[in-house]
Short mmCIF file of C-alpha atoms (C1' of nucleotides) in Angstrom, two decimals:
data_model
loop_
_atom_site.label_atom_id
_atom_site.label_comp_id
_atom_site.label_asym_id
_atom_site.label_seq_id
_atom_site.Cartn_x
_atom_site.Cartn_y
_atom_site.Cartn_z
CA MET O 205 -19.86 -0.86 -10.72
CA MET O 206 -16.38 0.48 -10.34
CA GLU O 207 -16.74 -0.11 -6.65
CA HIS O 208 -17.11 -3.85 -6.98
CA ALA O 209 -13.79 -4.15 -8.76
CA GLN O 210 -12.19 -2.10 -5.99
CA GLU O 211 -13.60 -4.49 -3.42
CA ALA O 212 -11.84 -7.32 -5.19
CA LEU O 213 -8.54 -5.48 -5.47
CA PHE O 214 -8.53 -3.89 -2.06
CA ARG O 215 -9.50 -7.06 -0.23
CA PRO O 216 -7.28 -7.87 2.78
CA VAL O 217 -3.71 -8.77 1.83
CA ARG O 218 -3.59 -11.38 4.57
CA ALA O 219 -6.28 -13.97 5.21
CA GLY O 220 -5.12 -14.26 8.82
CA ASN O 221 -1.92 -14.35 10.82
CA ALA O 222 0.87 -16.78 9.99
CA PHE O 223 -0.29 -19.28 12.60
CA GLU O 224 -3.89 -19.35 11.36
CA GLU O 225 -2.93 -19.73 7.76
CA THR O 226 -0.52 -22.52 8.61
CA VAL O 227 -3.22 -24.42 10.50
CA GLU O 228 -5.49 -23.88 7.53
CA ARG O 229 -3.01 -25.40 5.11
CA LEU O 230 -2.29 -28.45 7.23
CA MET O 231 -6.02 -28.96 7.69
CA GLN O 232 -6.47 -28.78 3.94
CA ALA O 233 -3.83 -31.44 3.39
CA ILE O 234 -5.62 -33.72 5.83
CA ARG O 235 -9.22 -32.96 4.93
CA LEU O 236 -8.57 -33.19 1.20
CA GLY O 237 -6.81 -36.50 1.71
CA VAL O 238 -3.47 -35.36 0.32
CA VAL O 239 -1.92 -36.85 3.45
CA ALA O 240 -4.04 -39.88 4.32
CA PRO O 241 -4.67 -41.27 7.82
CA GLY O 242 -1.65 -43.19 9.08
CA GLU O 243 0.66 -41.24 6.80
CA ARG O 244 3.31 -38.82 7.95
CA LEU O 245 3.39 -35.10 7.36
CA PRO O 246 6.66 -33.64 6.12
CA SER O 247 9.08 -32.86 8.95
CA GLU O 248 8.65 -29.60 10.81
CA ARG O 249 11.80 -28.17 9.28
CA ASP O 250 10.65 -29.18 5.83
CA LEU O 251 7.21 -27.67 6.31
CA ALA O 252 8.68 -24.46 7.65
CA THR O 253 10.76 -24.08 4.50
CA ARG O 254 7.96 -24.97 2.11
CA LEU O 255 5.33 -22.83 3.78
CA GLY O 256 7.72 -19.92 4.12
CA VAL O 257 7.10 -19.73 7.83
CA SER O 258 9.28 -20.23 10.89
CA ARG O 259 9.49 -23.60 12.54
CA VAL O 260 8.05 -22.13 15.71
CA THR O 261 4.90 -21.23 13.81
CA VAL O 262 4.70 -24.68 12.24
CA ARG O 263 5.01 -26.27 15.66
CA GLU O 264 2.26 -24.08 17.12
CA ALA O 265 0.02 -25.06 14.24
CA ILE O 266 0.78 -28.75 14.70
CA ARG O 267 0.17 -28.46 18.42
CA SER O 268 -3.25 -27.08 17.75
CA LEU O 269 -3.97 -30.02 15.45
CA GLN O 270 -2.76 -32.41 18.15
CA GLU O 271 -5.09 -30.89 20.68
CA ASN O 272 -7.98 -31.61 18.34
CA ASP O 273 -6.78 -35.17 17.72
CA TYR O 274 -6.11 -34.65 14.04
CA VAL O 275 -2.51 -35.78 14.35
CA GLU O 276 0.00 -37.37 16.74
CA SER O 277 3.71 -36.70 16.96
CA ARG O 278 6.49 -39.17 17.73
CA ARG O 279 10.08 -38.28 18.47
CA GLY O 280 13.32 -39.81 17.30
CA ARG O 281 14.58 -40.82 13.94
CA TYR O 282 11.75 -42.25 11.81
CA GLY O 283 9.43 -40.30 14.07
CA GLY O 284 7.32 -37.45 12.81
CA THR O 285 3.77 -36.18 12.86
CA PHE O 286 1.18 -38.73 11.76
CA VAL O 287 -2.41 -38.22 10.67
CA ASN O 288 -4.96 -39.96 12.89
CA GLU O 289 -7.69 -42.27 11.64
CA VAL O 290 -10.63 -40.55 13.19
CA ILE O 291 -11.18 -37.01 12.02
CA PRO O 292 -13.45 -35.13 14.39
CA LYS O 293 -15.89 -32.73 12.79
CA PRO O 294 -15.13 -29.13 13.56
CA ALA O 295 -17.76 -27.04 15.29
CA PRO O 296 -20.39 -26.31 12.63
CA GLY O 297 -20.91 -22.68 13.58
CA LYS O 298 -20.35 -21.51 10.03
CA GLU O 299 -21.58 -18.39 8.32
CA PHE O 300 -22.79 -19.11 4.79
CA GLY O 301 -22.04 -15.65 3.57
CA ASP O 302 -21.95 -16.42 -0.07
CA ILE O 303 -22.77 -19.89 -1.31
CA HIS O 304 -23.28 -18.54 -4.79
CA ASP O 305 -19.78 -17.13 -4.74
CA ALA O 306 -18.15 -20.39 -3.74
CA LEU O 307 -20.18 -22.49 -6.16
CA THR O 308 -19.61 -20.14 -9.09
CA LEU O 309 -15.86 -20.21 -8.62
CA ARG O 310 -15.82 -23.96 -8.17
CA LYS O 311 -17.75 -24.58 -11.34
CA VAL O 312 -15.51 -22.31 -13.37
CA LEU O 313 -12.33 -23.84 -12.01
CA GLU O 314 -13.26 -27.49 -12.09
CA THR O 315 -15.05 -27.63 -15.44
CA GLY O 316 -12.13 -25.67 -16.86
CA ALA O 317 -9.68 -28.08 -15.28
CA ALA O 318 -11.49 -31.11 -16.69
CA GLU O 319 -11.49 -29.59 -20.16
CA ALA O 320 -7.84 -28.57 -19.95
CA ALA O 321 -6.78 -31.98 -18.66
CA ALA O 322 -8.59 -33.71 -21.51
CA GLY O 323 -6.90 -31.40 -23.97
CA ARG O 324 -3.44 -32.38 -22.86
CA SER O 325 -1.42 -35.42 -23.83
CA LEU O 326 -1.01 -37.21 -20.54
CA GLY O 327 1.94 -39.38 -19.68
CA PRO O 328 1.46 -43.00 -18.56
CA ALA O 329 2.14 -42.08 -14.92
CA GLU O 330 -0.56 -39.44 -14.98
CA ARG O 331 -3.05 -41.78 -16.63
CA ARG O 332 -2.36 -44.44 -14.05
CA GLY O 333 -2.68 -41.88 -11.27
CA LEU O 334 -6.08 -40.75 -12.47
CA ARG O 335 -7.36 -44.33 -12.72
CA ALA O 336 -6.00 -45.11 -9.26
CA ARG O 337 -7.80 -42.12 -7.70
CA LEU O 338 -10.98 -43.08 -9.50
CA GLU O 339 -10.75 -46.59 -8.14
CA GLU O 340 -10.09 -45.33 -4.62
CA ALA O 341 -13.07 -43.02 -4.72
CA SER O 342 -15.41 -45.67 -6.07
CA THR O 343 -14.50 -48.15 -3.35
CA ALA O 344 -14.46 -45.64 -0.52
CA SER O 345 -16.72 -46.00 2.50
CA VAL O 346 -19.06 -43.19 3.48
CA GLY O 347 -16.61 -42.08 6.16
CA GLU O 348 -13.70 -41.61 3.81
CA TYR O 349 -15.65 -40.55 0.74
CA ARG O 350 -15.21 -36.79 0.93
CA ARG O 351 -11.48 -37.23 1.24
CA LYS O 352 -11.11 -39.68 -1.62
CA ASP O 353 -13.44 -37.58 -3.75
CA SER O 354 -11.28 -34.50 -3.17
CA ARG O 355 -8.13 -36.43 -4.05
CA LEU O 356 -9.67 -37.42 -7.36
CA HIS O 357 -10.70 -33.88 -8.20
CA LEU O 358 -7.28 -32.60 -7.19
CA ALA O 359 -5.66 -35.19 -9.42
CA ILE O 360 -7.69 -33.86 -12.33
CA ALA O 361 -6.45 -30.36 -11.59
CA GLU O 362 -2.89 -31.65 -11.38
CA ALA O 363 -3.34 -33.26 -14.78
CA THR O 364 -3.62 -29.79 -16.31
CA GLY O 365 0.02 -29.24 -15.45
CA SER O 366 -0.78 -25.87 -13.91
CA ALA O 367 0.33 -25.45 -10.31
CA ALA O 368 -1.64 -22.25 -9.92
CA LEU O 369 -4.80 -23.96 -11.11
CA THR O 370 -4.23 -26.87 -8.75
CA ALA O 371 -3.79 -24.50 -5.85
CA ALA O 372 -6.94 -22.61 -6.79
CA VAL O 373 -8.95 -25.82 -6.99
CA ALA O 374 -7.66 -26.93 -3.60
CA ASP O 375 -8.75 -23.66 -2.01
CA SER O 376 -12.10 -23.67 -3.70
CA ARG O 377 -12.77 -27.28 -2.72
CA MET O 378 -11.92 -26.55 0.88
CA ARG O 379 -14.46 -23.78 0.91
CA VAL O 380 -17.20 -25.90 -0.64
CA ASN O 381 -16.38 -28.87 1.57
CA GLU O 382 -17.01 -26.74 4.61
CA LEU O 383 -20.52 -26.31 3.33
CA LEU O 384 -20.93 -29.94 2.33
CA ASP O 385 -19.85 -31.09 5.78
CA THR O 386 -23.03 -29.63 7.19
CA ILE O 387 -25.38 -31.78 5.11
CA PRO O 388 -25.79 -35.55 5.15
CA LEU O 389 -23.92 -37.80 2.73
CA LEU O 390 -26.30 -40.45 1.38
CA GLU O 391 -25.51 -43.79 -0.27
CA PRO O 392 -27.56 -43.14 -3.43
CA ASN O 393 -25.80 -39.82 -4.01
CA LEU O 394 -22.55 -41.63 -3.58
CA ALA O 395 -23.33 -44.23 -6.23
CA HIS O 396 -24.50 -41.55 -8.62
CA SER O 397 -21.37 -39.58 -7.96
CA ASN O 398 -19.17 -42.56 -8.77
CA ALA O 399 -20.88 -43.07 -12.10
CA GLN O 400 -20.24 -39.45 -12.96
CA HIS O 401 -16.60 -39.72 -11.93
CA GLU O 402 -16.28 -42.64 -14.28
CA ARG O 403 -17.59 -40.55 -17.17
CA ILE O 404 -15.31 -37.63 -16.37
CA ILE O 405 -12.15 -39.69 -16.17
CA THR O 406 -13.03 -41.66 -19.28
CA SER O 407 -13.51 -38.44 -21.22
CA ILE O 408 -10.22 -37.08 -19.98
CA LEU O 409 -8.30 -40.25 -20.80
CA ASP O 410 -9.97 -40.36 -24.22
CA GLY O 411 -8.85 -36.79 -24.82
CA ASP O 412 -12.36 -35.44 -25.31
CA PRO O 413 -12.39 -31.93 -23.77
CA ALA O 414 -15.99 -31.06 -24.56
CA SER O 415 -17.27 -34.27 -23.08
CA ALA O 416 -15.04 -33.93 -20.01
CA ARG O 417 -16.34 -30.42 -19.38
CA GLN O 418 -19.91 -31.53 -19.85
CA ALA O 419 -19.55 -34.49 -17.50
CA MET O 420 -17.85 -32.37 -14.84
CA ALA O 421 -20.54 -29.70 -15.13
CA GLU O 422 -23.29 -32.23 -14.52
CA HIS O 423 -21.38 -33.72 -11.63
CA LEU O 424 -20.94 -30.36 -9.93
CA ASP O 425 -24.51 -29.28 -10.58
CA GLY O 426 -25.62 -32.29 -8.61
CA THR O 427 -23.96 -31.33 -5.36
CA ALA O 428 -24.64 -27.66 -6.05
CA SER O 429 -28.40 -28.12 -6.14
CA LEU O 430 -28.17 -30.49 -3.19
CA LEU O 431 -26.43 -27.73 -1.26
CA ARG O 432 -28.81 -25.02 -2.30
CA GLY O 433 -31.67 -27.28 -1.32
CA PHE O 434 -30.38 -27.95 2.18
CA LEU O 435 -29.29 -24.43 2.91
CA VAL O 436 -32.28 -22.41 1.74
CA MET P 9 1.87 -37.80 -8.48
CA MET P 10 1.01 -37.32 -4.85
CA GLU P 11 3.92 -34.93 -4.64
CA HIS P 12 2.51 -32.42 -7.08
CA ALA P 13 -0.61 -31.99 -4.96
CA GLN P 14 1.60 -31.44 -1.94
CA GLU P 15 3.46 -28.74 -3.78
CA ALA P 16 0.19 -26.93 -4.32
CA LEU P 17 -0.92 -27.29 -0.72
CA PHE P 18 2.40 -26.64 0.93
CA ARG P 19 3.19 -23.59 -1.17
CA PRO P 20 4.28 -20.50 0.82
CA VAL P 21 1.53 -19.06 2.99
CA ARG P 22 2.77 -15.54 2.28
CA ALA P 23 3.61 -14.21 -1.15
CA GLY P 24 5.88 -11.60 0.42
CA ASN P 25 5.98 -9.27 3.39
CA ALA P 26 3.11 -6.90 4.11
CA PHE P 27 4.83 -3.99 2.44
CA GLU P 28 5.49 -5.87 -0.79
CA GLU P 29 1.99 -7.23 -1.04
CA THR P 30 0.52 -3.81 -0.43
CA VAL P 31 2.62 -2.28 -3.20
CA GLU P 32 1.52 -5.15 -5.42
CA ARG P 33 -2.15 -4.44 -4.80
CA LEU P 34 -1.92 -0.72 -5.40
CA MET P 35 0.04 -1.41 -8.58
CA GLN P 36 -2.71 -3.76 -9.68
CA ALA P 37 -5.36 -1.13 -9.15
CA ILE P 38 -3.37 1.29 -11.28
CA ARG P 39 -2.12 -1.06 -13.98
CA LEU P 40 -5.52 -2.70 -14.42
CA GLY P 41 -7.13 0.72 -14.68
CA VAL P 42 -9.41 0.29 -11.68
CA VAL P 43 -8.18 3.68 -10.55
CA ALA P 44 -7.57 5.69 -13.70
CA PRO P 45 -4.96 8.44 -14.19
CA GLY P 46 -6.06 11.66 -12.49
CA GLU P 47 -8.29 9.77 -10.08
CA ARG P 48 -7.73 9.50 -6.37
CA LEU P 49 -6.87 6.39 -4.41
CA PRO P 50 -8.90 5.78 -1.25
CA SER P 51 -7.46 7.59 1.77
CA GLU P 52 -4.60 5.99 3.63
CA ARG P 53 -6.79 5.23 6.60
CA ASP P 54 -9.38 3.67 4.33
CA LEU P 55 -6.83 1.57 2.48
CA ALA P 56 -5.29 0.41 5.73
CA THR P 57 -8.67 -0.87 6.89
CA ARG P 58 -9.60 -2.51 3.61
CA LEU P 59 -6.22 -4.14 3.03
CA GLY P 60 -6.02 -5.30 6.62
CA VAL P 61 -2.67 -3.63 7.06
CA SER P 62 -1.41 -0.79 9.25
CA ARG P 63 -1.45 2.74 7.99
CA VAL P 64 2.32 2.85 8.34
CA THR P 65 2.63 0.02 5.85
CA VAL P 66 0.21 1.67 3.45
CA ARG P 67 2.24 4.85 3.61
CA GLU P 68 5.49 3.03 2.92
CA ALA P 69 3.88 1.40 -0.10
CA ILE P 70 2.56 4.71 -1.37
CA ARG P 71 5.94 6.31 -0.85
CA SER P 72 7.52 3.67 -3.02
CA LEU P 73 4.93 4.38 -5.73
CA GLN P 74 5.66 8.10 -5.46
CA GLU P 75 9.36 7.51 -5.93
CA ASN P 76 8.57 5.75 -9.20
CA ASP P 77 6.21 8.52 -10.32
CA TYR P 78 3.13 6.36 -10.32
CA VAL P 79 1.25 8.66 -7.95
CA GLU P 80 1.43 12.06 -6.25
CA SER P 81 0.08 12.98 -2.85
CA ARG P 82 -1.47 16.24 -1.74
CA ARG P 83 -2.26 17.22 1.81
CA GLY P 84 -5.26 18.92 3.30
CA ARG P 85 -8.95 18.32 3.02
CA TYR P 86 -9.84 17.23 -0.52
CA GLY P 87 -6.23 16.16 -0.80
CA GLY P 88 -5.21 12.56 -1.28
CA THR P 89 -3.05 10.36 -3.44
CA PHE P 90 -3.61 10.77 -7.17
CA VAL P 91 -2.64 8.52 -10.04
CA ASN P 92 -0.28 10.13 -12.56
CA GLU P 93 -0.84 10.21 -16.29
CA VAL P 94 2.43 8.71 -17.39
CA ILE P 95 3.01 5.21 -16.17
CA PRO P 96 6.66 4.27 -16.43
CA LYS P 97 7.38 0.72 -17.45
CA PRO P 98 8.96 -1.29 -14.69
CA ALA P 99 12.33 -2.86 -15.30
CA PRO P 100 11.72 -5.85 -17.56
CA GLY P 101 14.03 -8.22 -15.73
CA LYS P 102 11.34 -10.86 -15.43
CA GLU P 103 11.69 -14.58 -15.09
CA PHE P 104 9.18 -16.40 -17.27
CA GLY P 105 9.04 -19.38 -14.98
CA ASP P 106 5.84 -20.84 -16.24
CA ILE P 107 3.98 -19.23 -19.09
CA HIS P 108 1.93 -22.36 -19.55
CA ASP P 109 0.80 -22.13 -15.95
CA ALA P 110 -0.34 -18.53 -16.21
CA LEU P 111 -2.08 -19.01 -19.54
CA THR P 112 -3.85 -22.18 -18.46
CA LEU P 113 -5.28 -20.53 -15.39
CA ARG P 114 -6.29 -17.43 -17.31
CA LYS P 115 -8.13 -19.41 -19.93
CA VAL P 116 -10.02 -21.43 -17.35
CA LEU P 117 -10.99 -18.38 -15.31
CA GLU P 118 -11.92 -16.02 -18.10
CA THR P 119 -13.81 -18.41 -20.36
CA GLY P 120 -15.63 -19.60 -17.26
CA ALA P 121 -16.40 -16.04 -16.26
CA ALA P 122 -17.76 -15.18 -19.70
CA GLU P 123 -19.99 -18.24 -19.67
CA ALA P 124 -21.20 -17.58 -16.12
CA ALA P 125 -21.89 -13.93 -16.85
CA ALA P 126 -23.94 -14.85 -19.91
CA GLY P 127 -25.90 -17.34 -17.84
CA ARG P 128 -26.99 -14.74 -15.33
CA SER P 129 -29.82 -12.28 -15.62
CA LEU P 130 -28.03 -8.96 -15.51
CA GLY P 131 -29.53 -5.77 -14.15
CA PRO P 132 -29.70 -2.61 -16.25
CA ALA P 133 -26.77 -1.05 -14.39
CA GLU P 134 -24.58 -4.05 -15.10
CA ARG P 135 -25.56 -4.09 -18.77
CA ARG P 136 -24.79 -0.41 -19.08
CA GLY P 137 -21.48 -0.92 -17.31
CA LEU P 138 -20.42 -3.65 -19.71
CA ARG P 139 -21.31 -1.56 -22.75
CA ALA P 140 -19.45 1.42 -21.32
CA ARG P 141 -16.29 -0.62 -20.76
CA LEU P 142 -16.55 -2.04 -24.26
CA GLU P 143 -16.83 1.44 -25.69
CA GLU P 144 -13.88 2.66 -23.64
CA ALA P 145 -11.71 -0.19 -24.80
CA SER P 146 -12.64 0.22 -28.45
CA THR P 147 -11.78 3.92 -28.45
CA ALA P 148 -8.62 3.59 -26.39
CA SER P 149 -5.27 4.70 -27.73
CA VAL P 150 -2.36 2.28 -27.83
CA GLY P 151 -0.97 3.81 -24.65
CA GLU P 152 -4.05 3.20 -22.58
CA TYR P 153 -5.20 0.02 -24.27
CA ARG P 154 -3.92 -2.53 -21.83
CA ARG P 155 -5.58 -0.70 -18.98
CA LYS P 156 -8.94 -0.30 -20.68
CA ASP P 157 -8.80 -3.88 -21.87
CA SER P 158 -8.23 -5.11 -18.33
CA ARG P 159 -11.10 -3.01 -17.05
CA LEU P 160 -13.40 -4.64 -19.58
CA HIS P 161 -12.31 -8.14 -18.66
CA LEU P 162 -12.67 -7.32 -14.98
CA ALA P 163 -16.16 -6.02 -15.61
CA ILE P 164 -17.05 -9.35 -17.18
CA ALA P 165 -15.79 -11.13 -14.08
CA GLU P 166 -17.77 -8.77 -11.88
CA ALA P 167 -20.87 -9.58 -13.91
CA THR P 168 -20.72 -13.14 -12.58
CA GLY P 169 -21.57 -11.77 -9.14
CA SER P 170 -18.73 -13.76 -7.60
CA ALA P 171 -16.22 -11.70 -5.65
CA ALA P 172 -13.81 -14.61 -5.38
CA LEU P 173 -13.88 -15.10 -9.13
CA THR P 174 -13.31 -11.39 -9.72
CA ALA P 175 -10.31 -11.43 -7.41
CA ALA P 176 -8.91 -14.51 -9.12
CA VAL P 177 -9.29 -12.92 -12.55
CA ALA P 178 -7.57 -9.75 -11.35
CA ASP P 179 -4.60 -11.73 -10.07
CA SER P 180 -4.37 -13.87 -13.15
CA ARG P 181 -4.57 -10.84 -15.45
CA MET P 182 -1.83 -9.11 -13.55
CA ARG P 183 0.41 -12.09 -14.07
CA VAL P 184 -0.29 -12.33 -17.77
CA ASN P 185 0.02 -8.57 -18.26
CA GLU P 186 3.53 -8.73 -16.89
CA LEU P 187 4.33 -11.03 -19.77
CA LEU P 188 2.39 -8.99 -22.33
CA ASP P 189 4.23 -5.83 -21.31
CA THR P 190 7.40 -7.28 -22.73
CA ILE P 191 6.09 -7.68 -26.27
CA PRO P 192 4.94 -4.98 -28.70
CA LEU P 193 1.31 -3.95 -28.98
CA LEU P 194 0.39 -3.57 -32.65
CA GLU P 195 -2.51 -1.69 -34.22
CA PRO P 196 -3.84 -4.66 -36.22
CA ASN P 197 -3.95 -6.83 -33.10
CA LEU P 198 -5.80 -4.05 -31.39
CA ALA P 199 -8.50 -3.82 -34.04
CA HIS P 200 -8.88 -7.58 -34.06
CA SER P 201 -9.12 -7.56 -30.30
CA ASN P 202 -11.89 -4.97 -30.36
CA ALA P 203 -13.94 -7.02 -32.78
CA GLN P 204 -13.62 -10.01 -30.47
CA HIS P 205 -14.62 -7.93 -27.46
CA GLU P 206 -17.72 -6.92 -29.35
CA ARG P 207 -18.66 -10.55 -29.90
CA ILE P 208 -18.04 -11.48 -26.29
CA ILE P 209 -20.12 -8.69 -24.84
CA THR P 210 -22.93 -9.23 -27.33
CA SER P 211 -23.09 -12.89 -26.40
CA ILE P 212 -23.17 -12.06 -22.71
CA LEU P 213 -25.88 -9.42 -23.10
CA ASP P 214 -27.87 -11.84 -25.28
CA GLY P 215 -27.61 -14.45 -22.56
CA ASP P 216 -25.84 -16.99 -24.73
CA PRO P 217 -23.31 -18.79 -22.49
CA ALA P 218 -21.93 -21.20 -25.10
CA SER P 219 -21.28 -18.41 -27.55
CA ALA P 220 -19.76 -16.18 -24.87
CA ARG P 221 -17.37 -18.93 -23.85
CA GLN P 222 -16.45 -19.63 -27.43
CA ALA P 223 -15.80 -15.98 -28.23
CA MET P 224 -13.71 -15.50 -25.11
CA ALA P 225 -11.71 -18.65 -25.85
CA GLU P 226 -10.82 -17.40 -29.30
CA HIS P 227 -9.94 -14.00 -27.94
CA LEU P 228 -7.58 -15.43 -25.35
CA ASP P 229 -6.03 -17.90 -27.76
CA GLY P 230 -4.98 -14.94 -29.87
CA THR P 231 -2.84 -13.27 -27.26
CA ALA P 232 -1.73 -16.66 -25.94
CA SER P 233 -0.20 -17.73 -29.24
CA LEU P 234 1.21 -14.23 -29.68
CA LEU P 235 2.94 -14.62 -26.34
CA ARG P 236 4.20 -18.09 -26.99
CA GLY P 237 5.54 -16.88 -30.31
CA PHE P 238 7.48 -14.00 -28.84
CA LEU P 239 8.83 -15.85 -25.86
CA VAL P 240 10.01 -19.07 -27.45
"C1'" DC V 247 26.42 -52.61 21.23
"C1'" DT V 248 27.75 -48.37 19.97
"C1'" DC V 249 27.13 -44.52 17.29
"C1'" DC V 250 24.69 -41.08 14.94
"C1'" DA V 251 21.34 -39.19 11.73
"C1'" DA V 252 16.90 -37.41 11.80
"C1'" DA V 253 13.10 -36.27 14.01
"C1'" DG V 254 10.53 -33.53 17.71
"C1'" DG V 255 11.23 -30.14 21.88
"C1'" DT V 256 13.08 -25.72 23.87
"C1'" DA V 257 15.19 -21.06 24.52
"C1'" DT V 258 16.64 -16.35 23.11
"C1'" DG V 259 17.63 -12.15 20.83
"C1'" DT V 260 16.00 -9.31 16.87
"C1'" DC V 261 12.89 -6.90 13.93
"C1'" DA V 262 8.90 -6.03 10.96
"C1'" DG V 263 4.45 -4.52 11.46
"C1'" DC V 264 0.83 -2.80 14.32
"C1'" DG V 265 -2.04 0.42 17.11
"C1'" DA V 266 -2.68 4.75 18.71
"C1'" DG V 267 -1.96 9.07 19.11
"C1'" DC V 268 -0.58 13.64 17.65
"C1'" DC V 269 0.97 17.28 14.11
"C1'" DA V 270 0.61 20.00 9.68
"C1'" DT V 271 -1.91 21.38 5.72
"C1'" DT V 272 -5.70 22.60 3.04
"C1'" DG V 273 -10.09 24.32 1.21
"C1'" DG V 274 -15.02 24.69 1.81
"C1'" DC V 275 -18.79 26.21 5.00
"C1'" DG V 276 -20.93 29.17 8.12
"C1'" DC F 140 -12.84 35.76 8.09
"C1'" DG F 141 -12.45 32.06 11.08
"C1'" DC F 142 -13.52 27.45 11.97
"C1'" DC F 143 -13.01 22.62 11.26
"C1'" DA F 144 -13.18 18.32 8.92
"C1'" DA F 145 -10.49 15.40 6.27
"C1'" DT F 146 -6.32 14.44 4.45
"C1'" DG F 147 -1.24 13.31 4.47
"C1'" DG F 148 3.00 13.26 7.75
"C1'" DC F 149 5.26 11.55 11.94
"C1'" DT F 150 6.59 9.03 16.39
"C1'" DC F 151 6.80 5.51 19.95
"C1'" DG F 152 6.01 1.45 22.49
"C1'" DC F 153 4.21 -3.37 21.97
"C1'" DT F 154 3.74 -7.82 20.07
"C1'" DG F 155 3.99 -11.67 16.73
"C1'" DA F 156 7.00 -14.02 13.95
"C1'" DC F 157 11.56 -15.14 12.70
"C1'" DA F 158 16.38 -17.02 12.69
"C1'" DT F 159 19.40 -19.58 15.16
"C1'" DA F 160 21.16 -22.38 18.24
"C1'" DC F 161 21.00 -26.15 21.26
"C1'" DC F 162 18.74 -30.34 23.80
"C1'" DT F 163 16.29 -34.93 23.78
"C1'" DT F 164 14.64 -39.04 21.84
"C1'" DT F 165 14.76 -42.87 18.84
"C1'" DG F 166 15.93 -46.83 15.91
"C1'" DG F 167 18.75 -48.55 12.23
"C1'" DA F 168 23.60 -49.00 10.33
"C1'" DG F 169 28.01 -50.51 11.14
#
DNA sequence: CTCCAAAGGTATGTCAGCGAGCCATTGGCG
DNA sequence: CGCCAATGGCTCGCTGACATACCTTTGGAG
């Protein structure tokens, strides 16, 4: 009993070395669609400052992304590092240590975010942003769906106004996406998913927290049972 | 809009250097009551392994705790590093950058945890553990209340069976406790708090998720408005 | 057409943190 | 009574990461 709490508190202070964590972050930005294909990453110097890491480390991380064709770099003014169109799947050799863990945290965070977002008075810019992400997700092709979907869910987290919550959702989503990437994405699921998104966003924009939570819960339960089914 | 998501993703990869983060973790274990006064911390070698940090770094962290009278070390077999009774308050020079942020995340995590815990079928050991923590909190003196309170809330998180959620709750609590430490702890609040704890635990043990969430939400709203009141 | 700002590319000296090993102390076990 | 296992205490060389500085490329502004 006591021991479990100690496990949580005495977990490793570092998830990996600076290089690995930097790669992880850049991957997140790309996989979650925060920087879309064709768009430019912040400059190396900028990234180094923001990530609290030396430029050398940022460059090593970017190099590793280049070698896997995630990005391309161009020199000169108005150059930079650009996200490629085709995103190769990483090797699937994943260990599904604790699906329950990942799904539990996701449900808590995202239903909570939906409720909190609905309970806030959103500005016009935020409302427009949410509708835009919804539209993007609903018109996305199968290939770009996961990315657009993540952008929408991230936008909901952002709408809570809590940076820490947004960061937590991003991490959680990354973890669950790694699992989702190993199972097929089917058209019917996609249509169903879009309908649910519609309900969630409507509830949030209407300022109905209970309904937003409920809609998000149903949405997440869908993919959760899909996952559990495929990964028995 | 897009920029806010980038802020979350391109946040610093390291919260501080290894030494600082190690101190932070050990402080958490003590302040949250995971290792109670008089009890022994894991051995330096053990901590180094678990925290993923060199023994040298662990020792530096422990030394810094010794200098502030948080712990004492004894050599020899059956020696170790022991938590002191009196816990000096740290200097209060805190910057309340974003109370909203901390409180939003806490509410999401802890109401979610209460609901998830109530939705699970708990083993006898877990049920006993929850009752024990409840009892400890309800009989705690003012001096030890915050610690016992945190232990109870952590136990609820543990009861979800999600390590990631437990870790997230621990971090969030630490953040909020830093704020709470700057305002007085009054007897009436304490009694009220105990009554709410009772409701929360009862709901969880009865397997009533909606009620557990509701009770936890009310409980948290209490301290939240208290905080907002004091820190206007 | 020239200049230059802003981006990626490169090199170097410094230091925190690590690994590994050894020492010193202590109290129970044989 | 002596041994010895487990703990804290200490040292030293190695490596990853950093800060800083400079070089190269590029395309728009003047």
